[in-house]
PDB file of C-alpha atoms in Angstrom:
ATOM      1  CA  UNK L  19      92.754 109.722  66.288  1.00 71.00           C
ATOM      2  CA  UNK L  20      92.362 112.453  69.096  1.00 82.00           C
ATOM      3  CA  UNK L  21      94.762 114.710  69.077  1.00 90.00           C
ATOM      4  CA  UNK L  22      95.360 117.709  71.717  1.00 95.00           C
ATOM      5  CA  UNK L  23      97.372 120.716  70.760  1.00 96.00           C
ATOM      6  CA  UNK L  24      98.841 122.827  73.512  1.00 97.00           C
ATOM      7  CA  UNK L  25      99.592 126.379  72.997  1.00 97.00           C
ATOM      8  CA  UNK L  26     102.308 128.085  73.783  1.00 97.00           C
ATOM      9  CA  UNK L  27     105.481 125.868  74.109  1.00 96.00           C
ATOM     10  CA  UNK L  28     107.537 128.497  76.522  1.00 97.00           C
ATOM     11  CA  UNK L  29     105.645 131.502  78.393  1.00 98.00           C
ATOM     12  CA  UNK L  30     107.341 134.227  80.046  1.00 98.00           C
ATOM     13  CA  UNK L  31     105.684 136.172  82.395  1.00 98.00           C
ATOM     14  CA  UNK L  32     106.807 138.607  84.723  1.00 98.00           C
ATOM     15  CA  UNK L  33     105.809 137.627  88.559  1.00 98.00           C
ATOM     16  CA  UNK L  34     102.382 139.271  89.387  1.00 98.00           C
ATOM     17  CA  UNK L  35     100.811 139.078  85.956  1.00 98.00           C
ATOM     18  CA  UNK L  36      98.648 136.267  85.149  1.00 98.00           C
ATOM     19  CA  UNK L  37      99.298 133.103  82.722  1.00 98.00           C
ATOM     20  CA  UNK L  38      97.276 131.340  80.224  1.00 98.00           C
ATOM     21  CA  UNK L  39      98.058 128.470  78.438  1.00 98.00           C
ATOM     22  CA  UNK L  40      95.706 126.863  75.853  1.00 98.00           C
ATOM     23  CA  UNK L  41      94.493 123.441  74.590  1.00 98.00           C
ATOM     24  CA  UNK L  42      92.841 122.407  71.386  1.00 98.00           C
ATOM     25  CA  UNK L  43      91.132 118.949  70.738  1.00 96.00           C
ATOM     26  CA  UNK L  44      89.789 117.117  67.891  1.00 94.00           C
ATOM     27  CA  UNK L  45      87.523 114.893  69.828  1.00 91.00           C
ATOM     28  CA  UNK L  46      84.088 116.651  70.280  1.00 91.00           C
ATOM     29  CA  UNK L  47      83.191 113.176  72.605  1.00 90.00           C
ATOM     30  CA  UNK L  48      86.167 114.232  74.934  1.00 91.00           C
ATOM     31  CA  UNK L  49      84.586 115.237  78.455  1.00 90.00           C
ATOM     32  CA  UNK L  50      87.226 115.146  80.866  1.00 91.00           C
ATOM     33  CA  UNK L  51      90.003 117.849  80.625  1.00 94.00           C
ATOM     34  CA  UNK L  52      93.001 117.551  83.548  1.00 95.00           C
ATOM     35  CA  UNK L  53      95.921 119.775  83.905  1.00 97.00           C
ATOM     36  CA  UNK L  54      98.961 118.979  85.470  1.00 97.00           C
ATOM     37  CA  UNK L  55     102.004 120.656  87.119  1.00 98.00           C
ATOM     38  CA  UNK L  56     105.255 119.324  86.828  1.00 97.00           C
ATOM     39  CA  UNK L  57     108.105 120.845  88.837  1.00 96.00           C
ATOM     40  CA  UNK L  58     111.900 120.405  87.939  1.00 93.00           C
ATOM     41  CA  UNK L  59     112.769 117.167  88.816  1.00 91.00           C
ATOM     42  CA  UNK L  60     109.406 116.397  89.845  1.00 95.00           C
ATOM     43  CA  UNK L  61     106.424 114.005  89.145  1.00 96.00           C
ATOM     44  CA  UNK L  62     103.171 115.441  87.104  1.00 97.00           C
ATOM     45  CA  UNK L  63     100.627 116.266  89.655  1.00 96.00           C
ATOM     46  CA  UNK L  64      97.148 117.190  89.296  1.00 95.00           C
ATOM     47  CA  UNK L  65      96.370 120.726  89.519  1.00 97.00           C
ATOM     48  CA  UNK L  66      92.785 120.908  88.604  1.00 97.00           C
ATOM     49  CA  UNK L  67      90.042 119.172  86.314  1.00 94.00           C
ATOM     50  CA  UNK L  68      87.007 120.303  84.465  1.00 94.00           C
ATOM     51  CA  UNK L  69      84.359 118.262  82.706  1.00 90.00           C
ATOM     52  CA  UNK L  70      82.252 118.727  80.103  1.00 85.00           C
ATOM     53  CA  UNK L  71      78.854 119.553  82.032  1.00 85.00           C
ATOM     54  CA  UNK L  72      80.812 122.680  83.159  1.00 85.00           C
ATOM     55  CA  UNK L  73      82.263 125.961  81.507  1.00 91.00           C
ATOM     56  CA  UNK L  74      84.844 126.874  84.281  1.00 95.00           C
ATOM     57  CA  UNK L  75      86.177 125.935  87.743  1.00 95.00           C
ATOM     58  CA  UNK L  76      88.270 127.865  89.784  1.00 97.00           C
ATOM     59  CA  UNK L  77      90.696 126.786  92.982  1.00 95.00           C
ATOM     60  CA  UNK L  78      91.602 130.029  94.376  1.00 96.00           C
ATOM     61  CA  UNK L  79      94.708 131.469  92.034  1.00 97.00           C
ATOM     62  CA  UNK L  80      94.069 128.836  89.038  1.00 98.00           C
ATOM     63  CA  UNK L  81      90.767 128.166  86.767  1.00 98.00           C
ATOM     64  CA  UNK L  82      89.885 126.417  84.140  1.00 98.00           C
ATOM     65  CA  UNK L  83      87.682 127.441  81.314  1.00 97.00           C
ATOM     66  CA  UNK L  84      86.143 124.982  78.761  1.00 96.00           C
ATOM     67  CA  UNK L  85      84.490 126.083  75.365  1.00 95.00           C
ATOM     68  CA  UNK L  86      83.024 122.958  73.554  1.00 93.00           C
ATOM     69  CA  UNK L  87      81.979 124.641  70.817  1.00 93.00           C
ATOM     70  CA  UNK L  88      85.419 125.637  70.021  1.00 94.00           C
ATOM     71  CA  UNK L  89      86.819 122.534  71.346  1.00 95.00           C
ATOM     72  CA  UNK L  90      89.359 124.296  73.106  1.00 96.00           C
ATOM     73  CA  UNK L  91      90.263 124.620  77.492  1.00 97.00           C
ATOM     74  CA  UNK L  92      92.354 127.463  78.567  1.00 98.00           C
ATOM     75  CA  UNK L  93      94.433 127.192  82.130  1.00 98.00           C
ATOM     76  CA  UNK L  94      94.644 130.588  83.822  1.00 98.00           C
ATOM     77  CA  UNK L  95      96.711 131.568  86.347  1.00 98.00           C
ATOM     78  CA  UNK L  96      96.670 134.975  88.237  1.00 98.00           C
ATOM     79  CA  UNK L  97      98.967 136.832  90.404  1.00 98.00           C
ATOM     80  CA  UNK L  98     101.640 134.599  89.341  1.00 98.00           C
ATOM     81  CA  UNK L  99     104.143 133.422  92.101  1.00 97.00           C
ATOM     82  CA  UNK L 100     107.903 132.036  91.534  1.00 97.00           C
ATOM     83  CA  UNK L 101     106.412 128.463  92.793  1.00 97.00           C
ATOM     84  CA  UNK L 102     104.401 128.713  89.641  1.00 98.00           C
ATOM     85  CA  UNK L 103     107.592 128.638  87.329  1.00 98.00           C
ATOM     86  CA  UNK L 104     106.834 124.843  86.265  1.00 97.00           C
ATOM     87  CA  UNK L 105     106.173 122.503  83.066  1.00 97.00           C
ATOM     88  CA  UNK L 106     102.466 122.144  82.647  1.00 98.00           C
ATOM     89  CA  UNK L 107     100.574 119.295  80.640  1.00 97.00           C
ATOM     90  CA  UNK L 108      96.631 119.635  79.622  1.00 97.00           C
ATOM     91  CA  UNK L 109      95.001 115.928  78.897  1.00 95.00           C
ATOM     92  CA  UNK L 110      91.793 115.147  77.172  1.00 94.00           C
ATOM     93  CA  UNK L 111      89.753 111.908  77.471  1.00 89.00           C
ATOM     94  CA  UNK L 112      86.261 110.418  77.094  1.00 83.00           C
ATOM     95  CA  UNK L 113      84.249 108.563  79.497  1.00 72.00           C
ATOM     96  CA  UNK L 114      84.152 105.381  77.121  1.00 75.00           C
ATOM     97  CA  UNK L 115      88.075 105.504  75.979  1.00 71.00           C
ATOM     98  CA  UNK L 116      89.042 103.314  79.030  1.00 68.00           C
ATOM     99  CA  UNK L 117      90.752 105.270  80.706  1.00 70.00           C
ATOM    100  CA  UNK L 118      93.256 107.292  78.151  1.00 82.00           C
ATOM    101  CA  UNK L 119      94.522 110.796  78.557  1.00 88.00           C
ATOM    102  CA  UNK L 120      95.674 112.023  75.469  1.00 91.00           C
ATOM    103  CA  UNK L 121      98.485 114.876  76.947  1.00 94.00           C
ATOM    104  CA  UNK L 122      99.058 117.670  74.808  1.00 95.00           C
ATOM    105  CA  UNK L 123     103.036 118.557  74.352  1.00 94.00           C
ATOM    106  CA  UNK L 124     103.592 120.818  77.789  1.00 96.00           C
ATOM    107  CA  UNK L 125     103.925 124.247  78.614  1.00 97.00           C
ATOM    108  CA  UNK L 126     106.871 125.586  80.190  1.00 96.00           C
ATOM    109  CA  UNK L 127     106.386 128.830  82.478  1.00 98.00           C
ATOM    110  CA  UNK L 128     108.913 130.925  83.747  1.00 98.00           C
ATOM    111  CA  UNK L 129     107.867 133.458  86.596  1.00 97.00           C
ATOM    112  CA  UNK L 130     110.353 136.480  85.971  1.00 96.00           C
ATOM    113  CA  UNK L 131     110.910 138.377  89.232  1.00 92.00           C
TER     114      UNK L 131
ATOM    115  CA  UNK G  24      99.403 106.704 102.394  1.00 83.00           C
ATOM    116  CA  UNK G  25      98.527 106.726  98.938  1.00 82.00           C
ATOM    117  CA  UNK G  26     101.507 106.301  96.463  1.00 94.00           C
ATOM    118  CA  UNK G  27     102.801 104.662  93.600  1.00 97.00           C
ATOM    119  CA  UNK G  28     106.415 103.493  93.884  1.00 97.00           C
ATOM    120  CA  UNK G  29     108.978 102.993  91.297  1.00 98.00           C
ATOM    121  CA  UNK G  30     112.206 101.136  91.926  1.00 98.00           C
ATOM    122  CA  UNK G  31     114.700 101.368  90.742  1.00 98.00           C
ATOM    123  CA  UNK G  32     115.081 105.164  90.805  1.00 97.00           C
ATOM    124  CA  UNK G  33     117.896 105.814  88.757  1.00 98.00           C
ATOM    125  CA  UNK G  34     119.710 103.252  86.576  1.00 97.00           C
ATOM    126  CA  UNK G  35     123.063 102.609  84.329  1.00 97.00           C
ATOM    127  CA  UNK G  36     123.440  99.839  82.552  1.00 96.00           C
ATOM    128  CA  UNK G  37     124.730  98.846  79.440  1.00 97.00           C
ATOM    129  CA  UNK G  38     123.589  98.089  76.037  1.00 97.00           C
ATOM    130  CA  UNK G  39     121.567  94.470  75.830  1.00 97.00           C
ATOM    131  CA  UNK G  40     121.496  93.685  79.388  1.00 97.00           C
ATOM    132  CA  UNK G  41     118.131  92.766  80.310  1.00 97.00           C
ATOM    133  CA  UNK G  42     116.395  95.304  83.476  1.00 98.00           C
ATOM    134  CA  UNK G  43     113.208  95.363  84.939  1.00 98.00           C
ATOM    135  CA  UNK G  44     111.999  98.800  86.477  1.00 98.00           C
ATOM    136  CA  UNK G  45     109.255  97.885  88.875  1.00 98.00           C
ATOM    137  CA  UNK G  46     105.723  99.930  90.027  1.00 98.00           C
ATOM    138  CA  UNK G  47     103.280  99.222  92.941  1.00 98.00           C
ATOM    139  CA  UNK G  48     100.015 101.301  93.840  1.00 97.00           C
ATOM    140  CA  UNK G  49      98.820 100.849  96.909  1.00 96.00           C
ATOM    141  CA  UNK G  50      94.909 102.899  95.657  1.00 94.00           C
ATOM    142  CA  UNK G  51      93.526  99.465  94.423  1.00 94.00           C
ATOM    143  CA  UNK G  52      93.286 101.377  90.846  1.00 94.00           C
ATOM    144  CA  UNK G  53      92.157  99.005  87.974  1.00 92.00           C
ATOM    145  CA  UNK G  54      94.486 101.433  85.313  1.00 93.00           C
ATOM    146  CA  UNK G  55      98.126 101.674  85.199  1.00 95.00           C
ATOM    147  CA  UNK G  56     100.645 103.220  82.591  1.00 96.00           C
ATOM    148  CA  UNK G  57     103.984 103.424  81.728  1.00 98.00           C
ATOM    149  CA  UNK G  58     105.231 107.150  80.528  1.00 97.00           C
ATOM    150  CA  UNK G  59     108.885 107.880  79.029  1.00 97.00           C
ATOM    151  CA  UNK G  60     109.602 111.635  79.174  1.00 95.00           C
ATOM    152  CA  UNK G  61     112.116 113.368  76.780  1.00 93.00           C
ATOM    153  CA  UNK G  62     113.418 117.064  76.777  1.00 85.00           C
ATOM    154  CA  UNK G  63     110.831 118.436  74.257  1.00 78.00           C
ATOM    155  CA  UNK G  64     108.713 115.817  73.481  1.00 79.00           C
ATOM    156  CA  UNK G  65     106.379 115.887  76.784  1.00 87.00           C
ATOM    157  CA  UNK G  66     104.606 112.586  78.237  1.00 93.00           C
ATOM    158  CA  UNK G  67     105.064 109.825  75.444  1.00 93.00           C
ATOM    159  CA  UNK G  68     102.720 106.633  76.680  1.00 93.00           C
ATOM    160  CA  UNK G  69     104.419 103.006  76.607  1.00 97.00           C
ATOM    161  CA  UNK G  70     101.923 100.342  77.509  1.00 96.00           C
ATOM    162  CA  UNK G  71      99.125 100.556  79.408  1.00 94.00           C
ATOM    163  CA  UNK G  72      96.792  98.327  81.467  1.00 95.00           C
ATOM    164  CA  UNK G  73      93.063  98.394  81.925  1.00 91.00           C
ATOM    165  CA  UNK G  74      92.929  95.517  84.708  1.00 91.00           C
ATOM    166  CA  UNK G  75      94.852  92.314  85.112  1.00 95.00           C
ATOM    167  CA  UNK G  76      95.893  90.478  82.346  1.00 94.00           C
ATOM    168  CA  UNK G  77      94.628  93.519  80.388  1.00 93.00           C
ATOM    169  CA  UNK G  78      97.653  95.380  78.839  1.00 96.00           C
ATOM    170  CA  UNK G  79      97.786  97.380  75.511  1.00 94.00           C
ATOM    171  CA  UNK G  80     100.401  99.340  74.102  1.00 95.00           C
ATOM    172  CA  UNK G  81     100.472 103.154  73.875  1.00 92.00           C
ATOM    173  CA  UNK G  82     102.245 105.628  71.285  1.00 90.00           C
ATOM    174  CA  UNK G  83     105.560 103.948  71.896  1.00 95.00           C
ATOM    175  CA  UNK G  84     105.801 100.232  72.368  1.00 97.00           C
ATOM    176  CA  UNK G  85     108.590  98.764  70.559  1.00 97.00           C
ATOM    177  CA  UNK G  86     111.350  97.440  72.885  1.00 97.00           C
ATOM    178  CA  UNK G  87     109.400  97.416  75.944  1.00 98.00           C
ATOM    179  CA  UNK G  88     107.475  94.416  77.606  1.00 98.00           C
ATOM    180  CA  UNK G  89     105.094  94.707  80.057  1.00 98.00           C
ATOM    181  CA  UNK G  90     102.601  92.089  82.433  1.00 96.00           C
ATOM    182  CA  UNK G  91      99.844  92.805  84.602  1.00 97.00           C
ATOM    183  CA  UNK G  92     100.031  89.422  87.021  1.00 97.00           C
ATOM    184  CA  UNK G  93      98.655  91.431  90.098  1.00 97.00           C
ATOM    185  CA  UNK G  94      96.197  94.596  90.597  1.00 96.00           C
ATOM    186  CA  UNK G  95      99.047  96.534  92.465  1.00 97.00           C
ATOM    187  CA  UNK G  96     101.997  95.665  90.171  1.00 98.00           C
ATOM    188  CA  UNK G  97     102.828  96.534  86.666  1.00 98.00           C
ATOM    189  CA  UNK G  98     106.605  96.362  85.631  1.00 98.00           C
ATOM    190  CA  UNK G  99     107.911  97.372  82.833  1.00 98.00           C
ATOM    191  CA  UNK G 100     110.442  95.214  80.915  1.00 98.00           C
ATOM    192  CA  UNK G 101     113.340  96.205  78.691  1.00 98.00           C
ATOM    193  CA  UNK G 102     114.828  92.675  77.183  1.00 96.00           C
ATOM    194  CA  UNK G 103     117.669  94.016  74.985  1.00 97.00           C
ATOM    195  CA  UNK G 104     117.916  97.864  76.241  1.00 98.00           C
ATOM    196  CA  UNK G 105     119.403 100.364  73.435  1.00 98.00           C
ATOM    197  CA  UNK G 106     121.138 103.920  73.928  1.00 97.00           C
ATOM    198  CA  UNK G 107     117.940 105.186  72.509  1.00 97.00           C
ATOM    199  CA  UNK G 108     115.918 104.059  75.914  1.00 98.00           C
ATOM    200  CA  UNK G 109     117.641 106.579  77.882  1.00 98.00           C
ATOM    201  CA  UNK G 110     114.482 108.586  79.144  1.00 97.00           C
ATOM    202  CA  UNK G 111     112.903 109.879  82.282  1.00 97.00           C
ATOM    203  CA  UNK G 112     110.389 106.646  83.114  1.00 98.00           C
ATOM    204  CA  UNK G 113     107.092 107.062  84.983  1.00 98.00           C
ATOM    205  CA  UNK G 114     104.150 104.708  85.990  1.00 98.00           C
ATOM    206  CA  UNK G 115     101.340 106.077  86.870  1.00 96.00           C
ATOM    207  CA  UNK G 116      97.294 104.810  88.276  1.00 95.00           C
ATOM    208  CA  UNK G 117      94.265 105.928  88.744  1.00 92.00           C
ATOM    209  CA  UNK G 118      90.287 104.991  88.416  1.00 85.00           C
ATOM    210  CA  UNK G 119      88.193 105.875  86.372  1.00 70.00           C
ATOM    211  CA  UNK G 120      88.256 109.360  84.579  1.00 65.00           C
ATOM    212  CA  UNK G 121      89.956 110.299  87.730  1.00 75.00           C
ATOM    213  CA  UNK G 122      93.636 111.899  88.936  1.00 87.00           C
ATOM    214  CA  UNK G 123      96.409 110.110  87.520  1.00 92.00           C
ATOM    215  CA  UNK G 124      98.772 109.037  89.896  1.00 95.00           C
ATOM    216  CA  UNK G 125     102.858 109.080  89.100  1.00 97.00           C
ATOM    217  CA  UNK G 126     105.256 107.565  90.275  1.00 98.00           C
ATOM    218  CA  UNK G 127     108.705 109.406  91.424  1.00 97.00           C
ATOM    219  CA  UNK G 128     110.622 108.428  87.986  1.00 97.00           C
ATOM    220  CA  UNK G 129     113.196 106.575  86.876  1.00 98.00           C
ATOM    221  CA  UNK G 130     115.789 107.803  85.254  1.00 97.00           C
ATOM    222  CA  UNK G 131     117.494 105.264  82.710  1.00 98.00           C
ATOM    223  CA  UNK G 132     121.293 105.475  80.846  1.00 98.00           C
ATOM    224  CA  UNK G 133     121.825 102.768  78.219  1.00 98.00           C
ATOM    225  CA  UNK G 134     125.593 102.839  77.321  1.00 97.00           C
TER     226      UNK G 134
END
């Protein structure tokens, strides 16, 4: 079945620097790729989305980059802020699988100041 | 406002005592989903539901019970609860291949 791999497990960065985190899938029909931002003690929450008809989106400090060749999404963060420090989850899914994200294992990110 | 609710939010109880943690959206969404979250092993999907009286279960089904009587509700049942249900428990909704909406959490003991 699909299956998303999420890459690293911890990331240390020191505040300032940028972050990336990446995502591998097996599914080449995936075409919708979320990430999400969990705080400590917090709910997941949508940070920003990217599908398949596009290689990258950005919202002003984060962006997303898809490579569908590869089958692989990448979430970059620059200029990395303590707010940052957070678990974050990528998700695959395709546009007949009603409905299912398959999450990859999370990514926690420390912001060192 | 647009929300899903969970209730309760945290829970004790004790092993075999039947519980019911309950979730509303108020987004009209056709798909909800029940997530248990453990240190180091991420977002683990329980059941999930397509519609009403559409349910299915996810990666990790056994001991759990759901129903889908209503669009807005989908509780999530635990008949004979066990030590090894003590989790971090969200619902989330959403539409179609769009934002997934979670609930606060509940956070379950079993003793």
């Amino acid at each position: 079945g699909e299956n998303v791999e999420q890459h690293p497990s911890t990331l240390s960065v020191q505040e300032g620097d940028s972050a990336v985190i990446k995502c591998t899938y097996s599914d080449s029909a995936s075409n919708y790729f979320p990430w999400y931002k969990q705080e400590l003690g917090k709910r997941p929450q949508l940070i920003i989305d990217i599908r398949s008809n596009v290689g990258e989106k950005k919202d002003q400090r984060i962006a997303v980059t898809l490579n569908k060749t590869a089958k692989h999404f990448s979430l970059h963060i620059t200029e990395t802020q303590p707010e940052d420090s957070a678990v974050y989850f990528c998700a695959a899914s395709r546009w007949d699988s009603n409905y299912q994200l398959i999450w990859g294992a999370g990514t926690k990110l420390i912001i060192k100041p | 406002e647009a929300q899903v609710t969970q209730n309760p939010r945290y829970l004790i109880t004790v092993t075999g005592k039947k519980l019911t943690v309950t979730c509303s959206q108020n987004m009209n969404h056709e798909y909800m989903s029940w997530y248990r979250q453990d240190p180091g092993l991420g977002l683990r999907q329980i059941y999930y539901s397509m519609n009403v009286e559409v349910t299915d279960k996810g990666d990790v089904p056994e001991g759990y019970k759901v129903s889908r009587k209503e669009k807005r509700n989908f509780p999530l049942i635990l008949e004979s609860p066990s030590p090894n249900q003590t989790s971090l428990y969200f619902c989330a909704s959403s539409s179609r291949l769009y934002e997934q909406y979670f609930g606060p959490g509940t956070r379950l003991t079993v003793t």
